[in-house]
Amino acid sequence: MNIIKNLRLTLPLIFTAVAFSQPSVAVLDFAANGLPEYEVETLVERLRSELPNTGAVRLVDRKMLENILKEQGLQQSGCTTDECSAQIGELLGAEYMISGSIGKLGDSFTVDMKMVSVTTGAAEKAKSLTFDGTTGGLLIEMQILAWEIVDMKPPQPLILKRTGAEDGEKVTVAIMDFDPRGISQLEAQTLTDRFATEVDATGKAILVDRRQMMEVMEEQGYDEAGCTSEECAAEVGALLGVKFMINGAIGKLGDTYTIDAKMFEVATGAAAKTKNATYNGPVDGLITEIEILAWEMMGLKAPRTLLQKRKGTITQEALPAPKTPLAAAVRSAIIPGWGQLYTSNALDNEPLARQKALYFFAGEMGAGAIAYLLYSNMNASNDDTRKFHTDYLAATESAQIRSLKTKSDNASSDAESSKNQLSILMYLLGAVHAYNIVDAYMNGPNEEMASRNNKKIDLVYDPELNQPQLRFSIALD
Amino acid sequence: MRLIKTLLPAITLFIIGCELYDNTELNPRDLDSNYTPGLVFDPSTNSTSIGAAAEFDVFVVAAENISGIHAQIAYDANRLTVTNVSTGDFFTDSVQTGTSSFFVYDDDPIAGVLDINYFYMGNEVTKTGTGKVATILFNTKQSFNESILEITDNSELVDQDDVEVQILTFGSATVSSN
């Protein structure tokens, strides 16, 4: 009880002490060179809002800054020297002042900022940046600069935003060495390396460099040989800050090789994709198979040149039969929605295609059922018309003649109405069916996904530096 | 476009293939009450070949309390000949049992006029309603598109007192021979 009571008294004091141990910083408005004032204001505001997130500094409130400047009859726009910044900082009670400028030269943005110590009046830190991109990308850069100006590493999500990976253009992936079963460790590593190179070549992934991955694992006390489970791979993935991990096994049974690969999401541990293949043939053909598997793992069709290099036979699912838009269209012509379902299966159960398949099938079946009902009604009314009219022609009594004539006319009218409705429905159904076929063709599985990307210079993700790096590769074969 | 060009005729054929029964043909006995009583032919058109027979029934429509019918039919004697005239059943299903009917016809093949007389025998026997007066068989002499048969306005309906009942419709029919 005493401990809890003591904690209640001391914790607030501790937090306050921690808060006030952080140096206070005020950010002056930056000068605008070749950019509208409001754009520069927006960019500086982003800097201001990111600084508290670093946890390294306390930000002086902007309103307070403006009030004090107003009281003193000072303006931010005229304060460009370190001495002026220090003077304002003294008035605010801040320990540091950040000021700078943002400009535009041609298509490039330039950011120059410095952090001035109020006590000494000297610039303690300076950061400069030249950025070729959009104003939106510059916002991310201002956030990153907020961390760098206070000597902190920017967090992972910001770095990923910079690389465009978070927008879904590319995903960060790390590949664990495939487990050897019946082959040597060296062979397994060689095949893993080739797999990694090919994953990189797809252009859909930013790959963590293997050497750097090993270094991070070693630092964290992970032994790669022992880290074969998915849980371990997920932990490593979390350390590396990647979105997906790939691991697997390569085995040999007699003359048959087996390849099993799994890609799973680090955050959830859920398997995103599983691919396996059984290969019979010369061992050098296994390299081609592992390259093809890399493309399939990234959801792409392997390029024709790679498929043509293939040797031996694949006895299990390693490569799905090529799916084409024409095949999708033919299927949709036979059964509405089948083509869309075929496309969905080709694109790993893409939900929009499945939904369209359901809508087309249900819609056309429903319309078909209504058409059948109308057709039945039309036939029944037509039969009635014939029957009543035949009786009418034979009748002699006036009352009977009148009655039969009325009945015949009513039945004829019903038949005509059903026929008209049927006509409209059939034309509509025809149009929907034609649209279904065209949609299946236009949105069918795209053969152009399998174009090869022979990159010699590529982007590789370095987890240690938390930034992408350029990598040069030269093929020796 | 090719797909639409294939689908459209298929759908059109399907719809056209569902032809509806044409019920426009009228019963010659279907007369408005403002136009009765009447004497009409049934059928109103008949097609036949050269030398073959065309049969027509003569009907009285919506007659009230009549005892006798004189129907005069005019036809084209150059194209048609009367080969047979048989009695109808209008006065046959007699209201009173034992009452017989009298049927006689007279054909003038040169003038092309056929007179049919159909009476109840006896007094105070009348008939109301619609019924067959006679069946006439014509033969065609040549090929022609149309030849008109007409019930002339010399035709009469009489009651039990031999008083004429006004006829409001005098029917006609068409024969064609190919």
XYZ file of C-alpha atoms in Angstrom:
655
model
C 0.000 0.000 0.000
C 2.777 2.369 0.859
C 4.470 1.626 -2.456
C 1.344 2.477 -4.397
C 0.810 5.633 -2.383
C 4.380 6.661 -3.029
C 4.062 5.943 -6.741
C 0.950 8.096 -6.899
C 2.875 10.978 -5.462
C 6.097 10.528 -7.344
C 4.987 9.545 -10.876
C 3.525 12.940 -11.831
C 6.704 14.559 -10.575
C 8.779 12.162 -12.614
C 6.798 12.858 -15.776
C 7.004 16.594 -15.266
C 10.717 16.327 -14.691
C 11.145 14.294 -17.859
C 9.080 16.788 -19.837
C 11.070 19.702 -18.639
C 14.347 17.924 -19.241
C 13.648 18.179 -22.947
C 14.996 21.368 -24.478
C 12.387 23.813 -25.705
C 12.384 24.784 -29.359
C 10.523 27.438 -31.298
C 10.212 27.397 -35.069
C 10.190 30.699 -36.906
C 8.450 31.103 -40.231
C 10.749 30.144 -43.083
C 11.598 32.508 -45.902
C 9.964 31.705 -49.241
C 12.189 31.831 -52.341
C 10.242 31.260 -55.503
C 7.341 29.604 -53.756
C 4.013 31.038 -52.604
C 3.989 32.071 -48.942
C 1.078 29.841 -48.112
C 2.919 26.740 -49.429
C 5.964 27.527 -47.299
C 3.696 28.112 -44.278
C 2.102 24.706 -44.843
C 5.485 22.998 -45.085
C 6.779 24.688 -41.917
C 3.591 23.725 -40.083
C 4.334 20.121 -40.983
C 7.784 20.539 -39.460
C 6.259 22.040 -36.326
C 3.740 19.238 -35.911
C 6.392 16.518 -36.366
C 8.912 17.895 -33.853
C 6.941 16.892 -30.714
C 6.633 13.353 -32.165
C 10.409 12.951 -31.907
C 10.160 13.125 -28.105
C 13.498 14.966 -28.130
C 12.243 18.537 -27.835
C 9.363 20.592 -26.473
C 7.819 22.884 -29.045
C 6.926 26.411 -28.119
C 3.344 27.070 -29.104
C 3.014 29.103 -32.323
C 0.331 31.353 -30.847
C 2.612 32.258 -27.977
C 5.340 33.066 -30.470
C 3.064 35.331 -32.465
C 1.704 37.100 -29.347
C 5.127 37.829 -27.975
C 6.417 39.061 -31.310
C 3.389 41.319 -31.599
C 3.915 42.704 -28.109
C 7.524 43.461 -28.897
C 6.720 44.950 -32.244
C 8.872 42.385 -34.029
C 8.154 40.586 -37.264
C 9.310 37.102 -38.257
C 9.844 38.072 -41.815
C 12.652 40.471 -40.969
C 14.487 38.057 -38.658
C 17.031 36.251 -40.828
C 20.217 36.336 -38.736
C 21.242 33.968 -35.946
C 21.417 36.911 -33.555
C 17.845 37.909 -34.302
C 16.685 34.310 -33.830
C 18.491 34.154 -30.490
C 16.926 37.438 -29.426
C 13.435 36.174 -30.129
C 14.276 32.899 -28.438
C 15.235 34.768 -25.289
C 11.907 36.547 -25.259
C 10.099 33.236 -25.658
C 12.169 31.436 -23.079
C 13.147 28.841 -25.655
C 16.512 27.133 -25.639
C 16.726 26.697 -29.404
C 15.309 28.409 -32.438
C 14.804 26.805 -35.807
C 14.690 28.994 -38.864
C 15.380 28.585 -42.543
C 14.162 28.974 -46.054
C 12.362 26.921 -48.691
C 12.865 27.677 -52.317
C 12.283 26.372 -55.793
C 14.870 26.300 -58.564
C 13.519 24.950 -61.784
C 11.908 21.640 -60.893
C 13.871 21.209 -57.662
C 12.905 22.274 -54.172
C 15.568 23.415 -51.726
C 15.223 23.415 -47.960
C 17.815 25.017 -45.699
C 17.290 25.076 -41.970
C 19.368 25.593 -38.879
C 18.903 25.228 -35.183
C 20.379 28.124 -33.239
C 21.197 27.968 -29.554
C 19.604 30.906 -27.759
C 22.287 30.795 -25.101
C 25.281 31.017 -27.434
C 23.596 32.585 -30.435
C 25.386 30.144 -32.679
C 23.933 27.641 -35.134
C 24.322 24.235 -33.494
C 22.869 22.192 -36.303
C 22.090 22.742 -39.943
C 20.273 20.646 -42.514
C 19.938 21.121 -46.234
C 17.885 19.235 -48.757
C 17.408 19.297 -52.500
C 14.253 17.508 -53.547
C 13.047 16.585 -57.014
C 9.430 15.651 -56.757
C 6.019 16.961 -55.913
C 5.038 19.331 -53.138
C 3.280 16.375 -51.526
C 6.572 14.481 -51.370
C 8.211 17.563 -49.836
C 5.808 17.321 -46.898
C 7.257 13.892 -46.092
C 10.757 15.331 -46.366
C 9.897 18.095 -43.866
C 8.723 15.434 -41.437
C 11.958 13.501 -41.907
C 13.988 16.702 -41.434
C 12.198 17.296 -38.107
C 13.754 14.059 -36.846
C 17.147 14.697 -38.379
C 17.530 18.241 -37.050
C 17.207 16.870 -33.511
C 19.639 14.009 -34.277
C 17.031 11.246 -34.294
C 16.414 8.469 -36.782
C 13.143 8.949 -38.613
C 10.641 6.145 -37.936
C 10.010 3.336 -40.391
C 6.627 4.447 -41.673
C 8.047 7.777 -42.765
C 10.863 6.116 -44.661
C 8.399 3.799 -46.360
C 6.254 6.750 -47.319
C 9.290 8.293 -48.950
C 9.964 5.167 -50.995
C 6.329 4.940 -52.076
C 6.141 1.460 -50.616
C 3.258 2.348 -48.271
C 1.120 3.425 -51.221
C 1.163 -0.121 -52.426
C 3.381 0.423 -55.466
C 6.051 -1.848 -54.018
C 6.243 -3.981 -50.913
C 9.238 -4.514 -48.666
C 10.255 -8.134 -48.523
C 12.964 -10.133 -46.801
C 13.842 -13.687 -47.816
C 15.126 -16.272 -45.370
C 17.423 -18.958 -46.742
C 15.398 -21.879 -47.970
C 15.665 -24.937 -45.783
C 17.757 -27.695 -47.476
C 16.338 -31.206 -47.388
C 18.459 -33.661 -49.256
C 20.644 -30.945 -50.766
C 23.591 -29.089 -49.255
C 23.307 -25.833 -47.349
C 25.400 -24.120 -50.008
C 23.081 -25.282 -52.782
C 20.072 -24.085 -50.821
C 21.719 -20.689 -50.290
C 22.602 -20.420 -53.974
C 19.048 -21.172 -54.981
C 17.746 -18.721 -52.397
C 20.039 -16.033 -53.785
C 18.769 -16.691 -57.269
C 15.200 -16.588 -55.985
C 15.897 -13.253 -54.289
C 17.454 -11.804 -57.442
C 14.436 -12.795 -59.442
C 11.988 -11.384 -56.871
C 13.879 -8.145 -57.217
C 13.673 -8.350 -61.005
C 9.860 -8.453 -60.883
C 9.896 -4.809 -59.820
C 7.142 -5.432 -57.321
C 9.300 -5.635 -54.222
C 11.926 -3.673 -52.355
C 14.199 -6.403 -51.114
C 16.235 -6.311 -47.921
C 19.842 -7.066 -48.786
C 20.807 -10.495 -47.478
C 24.062 -9.392 -45.933
C 22.350 -6.643 -43.998
C 19.626 -9.034 -42.952
C 22.290 -11.382 -41.541
C 23.917 -8.517 -39.659
C 20.658 -7.443 -38.047
C 19.861 -11.039 -37.083
C 23.307 -11.487 -35.579
C 23.002 -8.273 -33.596
C 19.651 -9.393 -32.206
C 20.962 -12.819 -31.367
C 19.090 -14.779 -34.032
C 20.745 -17.794 -35.581
C 19.606 -18.179 -39.165
C 20.057 -21.913 -39.150
C 17.799 -22.185 -36.134
C 15.248 -19.682 -37.363
C 13.116 -21.896 -39.538
C 9.702 -21.420 -37.994
C 7.235 -18.827 -39.152
C 7.154 -17.236 -35.737
C 10.897 -16.689 -35.860
C 10.678 -15.368 -39.412
C 7.923 -12.973 -38.340
C 10.074 -11.699 -35.473
C 12.971 -11.136 -37.850
C 10.652 -9.402 -40.258
C 9.460 -7.072 -37.512
C 13.073 -6.225 -36.669
C 13.843 -5.504 -40.289
C 10.699 -3.430 -40.636
C 9.504 -5.250 -43.748
C 5.950 -5.993 -44.725
C 6.418 -9.579 -45.950
C 8.750 -12.466 -45.232
C 9.402 -15.345 -47.567
C 10.728 -18.663 -46.415
C 10.575 -22.194 -47.638
C 12.343 -25.446 -48.292
C 14.057 -27.176 -51.196
C 14.204 -30.949 -51.067
C 15.414 -33.860 -53.127
C 13.863 -37.292 -53.341
C 15.780 -39.498 -55.753
C 15.802 -37.520 -58.981
C 12.891 -35.358 -57.985
C 13.287 -31.938 -56.475
C 10.606 -30.247 -54.429
C 10.310 -26.526 -53.841
C 7.962 -25.100 -51.226
C 7.803 -21.372 -50.628
C 5.564 -19.304 -48.419
C 5.116 -15.542 -48.255
C 3.431 -14.224 -45.149
C 2.572 -10.838 -43.764
C 4.797 -9.877 -40.813
C 2.170 -7.809 -39.019
C -0.521 -10.487 -38.936
C 1.415 -13.692 -39.570
C -1.198 -14.638 -42.174
C 0.030 -16.493 -45.235
C -0.288 -14.211 -48.245
C 0.797 -16.807 -50.760
C 2.003 -20.387 -50.874
C 3.694 -21.868 -53.907
C 5.098 -25.302 -54.442
C 6.500 -27.285 -57.306
C 7.878 -30.721 -57.993
C 10.612 -30.842 -60.599
C 12.116 -33.737 -62.531
C 15.138 -32.959 -64.623
C 18.750 -31.834 -64.610
C 19.793 -29.848 -61.565
C 20.599 -26.689 -63.569
C 16.970 -26.665 -64.664
C 16.056 -26.214 -61.016
C 17.515 -22.728 -61.180
C 15.056 -21.819 -63.919
C 12.223 -23.260 -61.858
C 13.143 -21.225 -58.815
C 13.283 -18.095 -60.987
C 9.826 -18.836 -62.354
C 8.576 -19.441 -58.811
C 9.834 -15.969 -57.815
C 7.560 -14.373 -60.432
C 4.609 -16.454 -59.372
C 5.209 -15.596 -55.748
C 4.857 -11.926 -56.643
C 1.605 -12.695 -58.436
C 3.046 -12.266 -61.915
C 3.370 -14.485 -64.928
C 6.988 -15.421 -65.633
C 8.352 -13.899 -68.853
C 8.338 -16.014 -71.997
C 12.139 -16.111 -72.225
C 12.306 -17.716 -68.792
C 9.571 -20.214 -69.577
C 11.381 -21.202 -72.753
C 14.535 -21.970 -70.768
C 12.632 -24.561 -68.834
C 14.031 -28.115 -68.744
C 12.605 -31.245 -67.227
C 8.979 -31.561 -66.205
C 6.860 -30.067 -63.554
C 4.518 -32.587 -62.062
C 2.840 -30.406 -59.524
C 1.378 -26.981 -59.500
C 4.281 -24.613 -59.990
C 2.947 -22.727 -62.948
C -0.747 -22.327 -63.607
C -1.983 -22.748 -67.161
C -1.764 -19.403 -68.899
C -5.053 -17.578 -68.609
C -6.070 -15.195 -71.347
C -8.744 -12.556 -71.828
C -10.151 -14.517 -74.791
C -10.632 -17.592 -72.607
C -12.437 -15.393 -70.076
C -14.681 -13.997 -72.823
C -15.557 -17.472 -74.141
C -16.448 -18.631 -70.651
C -18.657 -15.623 -70.106
C -20.378 -16.306 -73.409
C -21.296 -19.791 -72.206
C -22.246 -18.955 -68.630
C -22.618 -15.323 -67.528
C -20.063 -14.470 -64.856
C -17.862 -17.498 -65.523
C -15.283 -15.361 -67.309
C -15.103 -12.933 -64.392
C -14.688 -15.863 -61.978
C -11.936 -17.243 -64.191
C -10.182 -13.849 -64.045
C -10.646 -13.667 -60.265
C -8.991 -17.065 -59.845
C -6.120 -15.984 -62.077
C -5.589 -12.901 -59.930
C -5.684 -14.788 -56.614
C -9.358 -14.335 -55.797
C -9.546 -10.683 -56.671
C -12.776 -9.590 -54.955
C -14.087 -7.127 -57.555
C -14.015 -9.765 -60.288
C -15.830 -12.228 -58.018
C -18.463 -9.645 -57.218
C -18.983 -8.890 -60.914
C -19.242 -12.617 -61.618
C -21.994 -12.908 -59.046
C -23.875 -9.867 -60.341
C -23.735 -11.010 -63.969
C -24.772 -14.556 -63.145
C -27.566 -13.604 -60.760
C -28.770 -10.786 -63.006
C -28.919 -12.842 -66.194
C -30.406 -15.862 -64.466
C -33.054 -13.664 -62.872
C -33.846 -11.989 -66.185
C -33.915 -15.399 -67.865
C -36.405 -16.688 -65.309
C -38.662 -13.682 -65.899
C -38.334 -14.176 -69.656
C -39.388 -17.793 -69.293
C -42.436 -16.784 -67.255
C -43.408 -14.208 -69.865
C -42.935 -16.752 -72.646
C -45.129 -19.287 -70.838
C -47.781 -16.664 -70.248
C -47.640 -15.594 -73.884
C -48.077 -19.181 -75.085
C -50.940 -19.851 -72.697
C -52.731 -16.656 -73.737
C -52.144 -17.482 -77.403
C -53.673 -20.928 -76.944
C -56.670 -19.357 -75.224
C -57.046 -16.875 -78.072
C -57.089 -19.687 -80.612
C -59.568 -21.746 -78.610
C -61.979 -18.891 -77.918
C -61.769 -17.606 -81.470
C -62.441 -21.026 -82.958
C -65.513 -21.346 -80.740
C -66.520 -17.795 -81.652
C -66.422 -18.552 -85.362
C -68.627 -21.592 -84.864
C -71.109 -19.951 -82.477
C -74.589 -18.985 -83.597
C -76.237 -17.523 -80.507
C -75.663 -13.780 -80.142
C -74.910 -13.888 -76.410
C -72.438 -16.693 -76.920
C -70.836 -14.907 -79.873
C -70.357 -11.740 -77.791
C -68.947 -13.624 -74.833
C -66.503 -15.635 -76.914
C -65.408 -12.570 -78.847
C -64.636 -10.728 -75.602
C -62.731 -13.680 -74.213
C -60.785 -14.079 -77.432
C -59.899 -10.368 -77.525
C -58.787 -10.377 -73.873
C -56.605 -13.441 -74.382
C -55.123 -11.888 -77.530
C -54.385 -8.686 -75.640
C -52.634 -10.632 -72.858
C -50.587 -12.545 -75.392
C -49.591 -9.316 -77.172
C -48.627 -7.662 -73.888
C -46.521 -10.641 -72.812
C -44.843 -10.719 -76.213
C -43.950 -7.016 -76.032
C -42.531 -7.365 -72.531
C -40.618 -10.443 -73.616
C -39.166 -8.570 -76.598
C -37.910 -5.730 -74.421
C -36.503 -8.125 -71.853
C -34.757 -10.241 -74.483
C -33.074 -7.209 -76.025
C -32.001 -6.042 -72.568
C -30.734 -9.490 -71.705
C -28.842 -9.621 -74.983
C -27.221 -6.277 -74.215
C -26.256 -7.368 -70.699
C -24.853 -10.648 -72.010
C -22.826 -8.822 -74.631
C -21.542 -6.456 -71.947
C -20.700 -9.452 -69.761
C -18.572 -10.925 -72.567
C -16.884 -7.607 -73.339
C -16.208 -7.002 -69.641
C -14.688 -10.477 -69.271
C -12.420 -9.782 -72.246
C -11.416 -6.241 -71.305
C -10.719 -7.109 -67.660
C -9.371 -10.590 -68.306
C -5.994 -11.883 -67.087
C -3.354 -9.655 -68.666
C -0.518 -11.340 -70.517
C 1.551 -8.192 -70.300
C 2.028 -8.678 -66.562
C 4.704 -11.201 -67.465
C 7.121 -8.750 -69.001
C 10.608 -9.181 -67.735
C 12.342 -6.356 -65.977
C 16.046 -6.713 -66.476
C 17.334 -4.270 -63.983
C 20.996 -3.829 -63.597
C 20.592 -0.938 -61.187
C 17.992 -1.407 -58.523
C 16.645 -0.144 -55.210
C 17.442 -2.246 -52.151
C 16.129 -1.601 -48.654
C 18.752 -1.282 -45.938
C 17.153 -1.899 -42.526
C 20.179 -0.662 -40.640
C 20.222 2.730 -42.262
C 16.437 2.624 -42.658
C 16.685 3.847 -46.191
C 16.730 2.419 -49.676
C 20.064 2.126 -51.453
C 21.075 1.733 -55.033
C 22.457 -1.661 -55.938
C 24.369 -2.561 -59.054
C 24.295 -6.140 -60.285
C 26.128 -7.687 -63.188
C 25.127 -11.128 -64.456
C 28.070 -13.446 -64.919
C 26.126 -16.102 -66.912
C -19.590 -5.016 -82.880
C -19.373 -8.484 -84.414
C -20.848 -9.895 -81.250
C -23.767 -7.463 -81.369
C -24.343 -8.276 -85.059
C -24.598 -11.943 -84.147
C -26.744 -11.561 -81.075
C -29.267 -9.089 -82.491
C -30.591 -11.258 -85.361
C -30.710 -14.268 -83.033
C -32.854 -12.406 -80.528
C -35.043 -10.939 -83.295
C -35.595 -14.360 -84.851
C -36.462 -15.797 -81.483
C -39.051 -13.096 -80.867
C -40.516 -13.170 -84.397
C -40.657 -16.950 -84.196
C -43.186 -16.529 -81.421
C -46.027 -15.578 -83.794
C -49.334 -14.876 -82.176
C -52.658 -16.228 -83.350
C -54.576 -13.775 -85.495
C -58.116 -13.455 -84.152
C -59.302 -10.726 -86.480
C -61.485 -12.991 -88.604
C -65.106 -12.140 -87.872
C -67.988 -14.466 -87.408
C -70.500 -13.427 -90.065
C -73.237 -13.888 -87.478
C -71.560 -11.346 -85.201
C -73.812 -8.425 -85.985
C -74.421 -5.423 -83.820
C -77.948 -5.336 -82.468
C -78.548 -2.174 -84.512
C -78.035 -4.198 -87.655
C -80.277 -7.177 -86.982
C -82.117 -9.090 -88.225
C -79.858 -9.957 -91.107
C -79.182 -12.563 -93.737
C -75.488 -13.456 -94.064
C -73.126 -15.919 -95.713
C -70.771 -18.157 -93.762
C -67.911 -18.197 -94.559
C -67.551 -14.707 -95.894
C -64.645 -15.709 -98.155
C -63.839 -18.958 -99.870
C -60.981 -19.971 -102.129
C -61.087 -22.885 -104.490
C -59.630 -24.119 -107.771
C -61.139 -24.207 -111.273
C -63.943 -26.676 -111.528
C -63.954 -27.321 -107.807
C -66.804 -26.564 -105.419
C -67.154 -23.662 -102.971
C -69.695 -24.170 -100.208
C -71.543 -21.369 -98.447
C -74.136 -21.446 -95.701
C -76.865 -18.809 -95.550
C -77.778 -17.750 -92.020
C -80.572 -15.655 -90.598
C -79.246 -13.654 -87.646
C -81.241 -12.484 -84.624
C -84.641 -12.826 -86.234
C -87.702 -12.455 -84.008
C -90.959 -14.337 -84.428
C -90.637 -15.172 -88.073
C -92.393 -17.915 -89.967
C -90.851 -17.612 -93.387
C -87.650 -16.644 -95.135
C -87.131 -15.696 -98.758
C -83.449 -15.316 -99.501
C -82.427 -14.109 -102.983
C -78.751 -14.547 -103.861
C -77.129 -12.841 -106.811
C -73.984 -14.353 -108.301
C -71.810 -13.995 -111.414
C -73.220 -16.611 -113.789
C -70.128 -16.327 -116.028
C -67.891 -17.576 -113.263
C -70.115 -19.714 -111.026
C -72.834 -22.327 -111.276
C -75.115 -23.566 -108.516
C -74.672 -27.301 -108.226
C -76.647 -28.026 -105.063
C -78.862 -26.303 -102.495
C -79.827 -28.110 -99.304
C -82.069 -27.032 -96.462
C -80.830 -25.497 -93.231
C -82.081 -26.313 -89.747
C -83.532 -23.003 -88.640
C -87.112 -24.246 -88.871
C -86.217 -27.894 -88.285
C -85.787 -27.917 -84.493
C -89.318 -26.823 -84.216
C -90.739 -25.316 -81.096
C -93.761 -27.376 -81.596
C -93.401 -31.041 -82.362
C -95.040 -32.256 -85.468
C -94.672 -28.972 -87.324
C -92.966 -29.429 -90.652
C -91.076 -26.975 -92.760
C -91.227 -26.176 -96.409
C -88.023 -25.629 -98.401
C -87.804 -24.853 -102.101
C -85.318 -23.099 -104.320
C -85.260 -21.716 -107.834
C -82.050 -21.036 -109.716
C -81.704 -18.871 -112.821
C -78.253 -19.791 -114.217
C -78.381 -17.178 -116.955
C -79.295 -14.220 -114.778
C -77.228 -15.574 -111.893
C -80.052 -15.381 -109.323
C -80.958 -18.048 -106.792
C -84.225 -17.782 -104.825
C -84.601 -19.829 -101.666
C -87.920 -20.115 -99.832
C -88.019 -21.610 -96.382
C -91.220 -21.609 -94.350
C -92.920 -23.119 -91.411
C -96.032 -25.000 -92.413
C -99.063 -24.262 -90.321
C -100.307 -21.233 -88.442
C -99.076 -19.492 -85.357
C -95.699 -21.088 -85.373
C -92.772 -18.738 -85.301
C -89.067 -18.902 -84.645
C -86.733 -16.450 -82.945
C -82.944 -16.459 -83.036
C -80.098 -17.288 -85.375
C -79.914 -20.345 -87.595
C -78.988 -21.854 -90.941
C -81.336 -21.257 -93.811
C -79.595 -23.220 -96.572
C -76.292 -24.648 -97.777
C -75.344 -23.735 -101.343
C -72.682 -25.453 -103.393
C -71.155 -23.422 -106.236
C -68.780 -24.658 -108.920
C -66.260 -22.357 -110.516
C -66.110 -22.133 -114.302
C -62.819 -20.274 -114.680
C -59.908 -18.785 -112.815
C -60.583 -15.431 -111.219
C -59.371 -13.356 -108.272
C -62.711 -12.468 -106.774
C -66.350 -12.980 -107.466
C -68.977 -11.466 -105.192
C -72.076 -13.234 -103.913
C -74.771 -10.944 -102.581
C -78.014 -11.389 -100.708
C -80.225 -8.930 -102.503
C -82.732 -6.562 -100.942
C -85.527 -8.625 -102.548
C -84.984 -11.040 -99.721
C -87.738 -11.111 -97.098
C -88.526 -12.262 -93.608
C -92.207 -12.669 -92.742
C -94.049 -13.342 -89.528
C -96.972 -15.720 -88.943
C -99.333 -13.186 -90.493
C -97.176 -12.929 -93.546
C -96.220 -9.420 -92.532
C -92.756 -8.488 -93.701
C -90.085 -8.037 -91.036
C -87.479 -5.461 -92.043
C -84.029 -6.926 -92.785
C -81.232 -4.595 -91.639
C -78.225 -6.515 -92.959
C -77.885 -8.091 -96.378
C -74.700 -10.093 -96.329
C -72.170 -10.713 -99.080
C -69.323 -13.159 -99.658
C -66.284 -13.497 -101.907
C -65.175 -16.471 -103.964
C -61.767 -16.778 -105.557
C -60.650 -19.431 -107.996
C -57.063 -20.213 -109.004
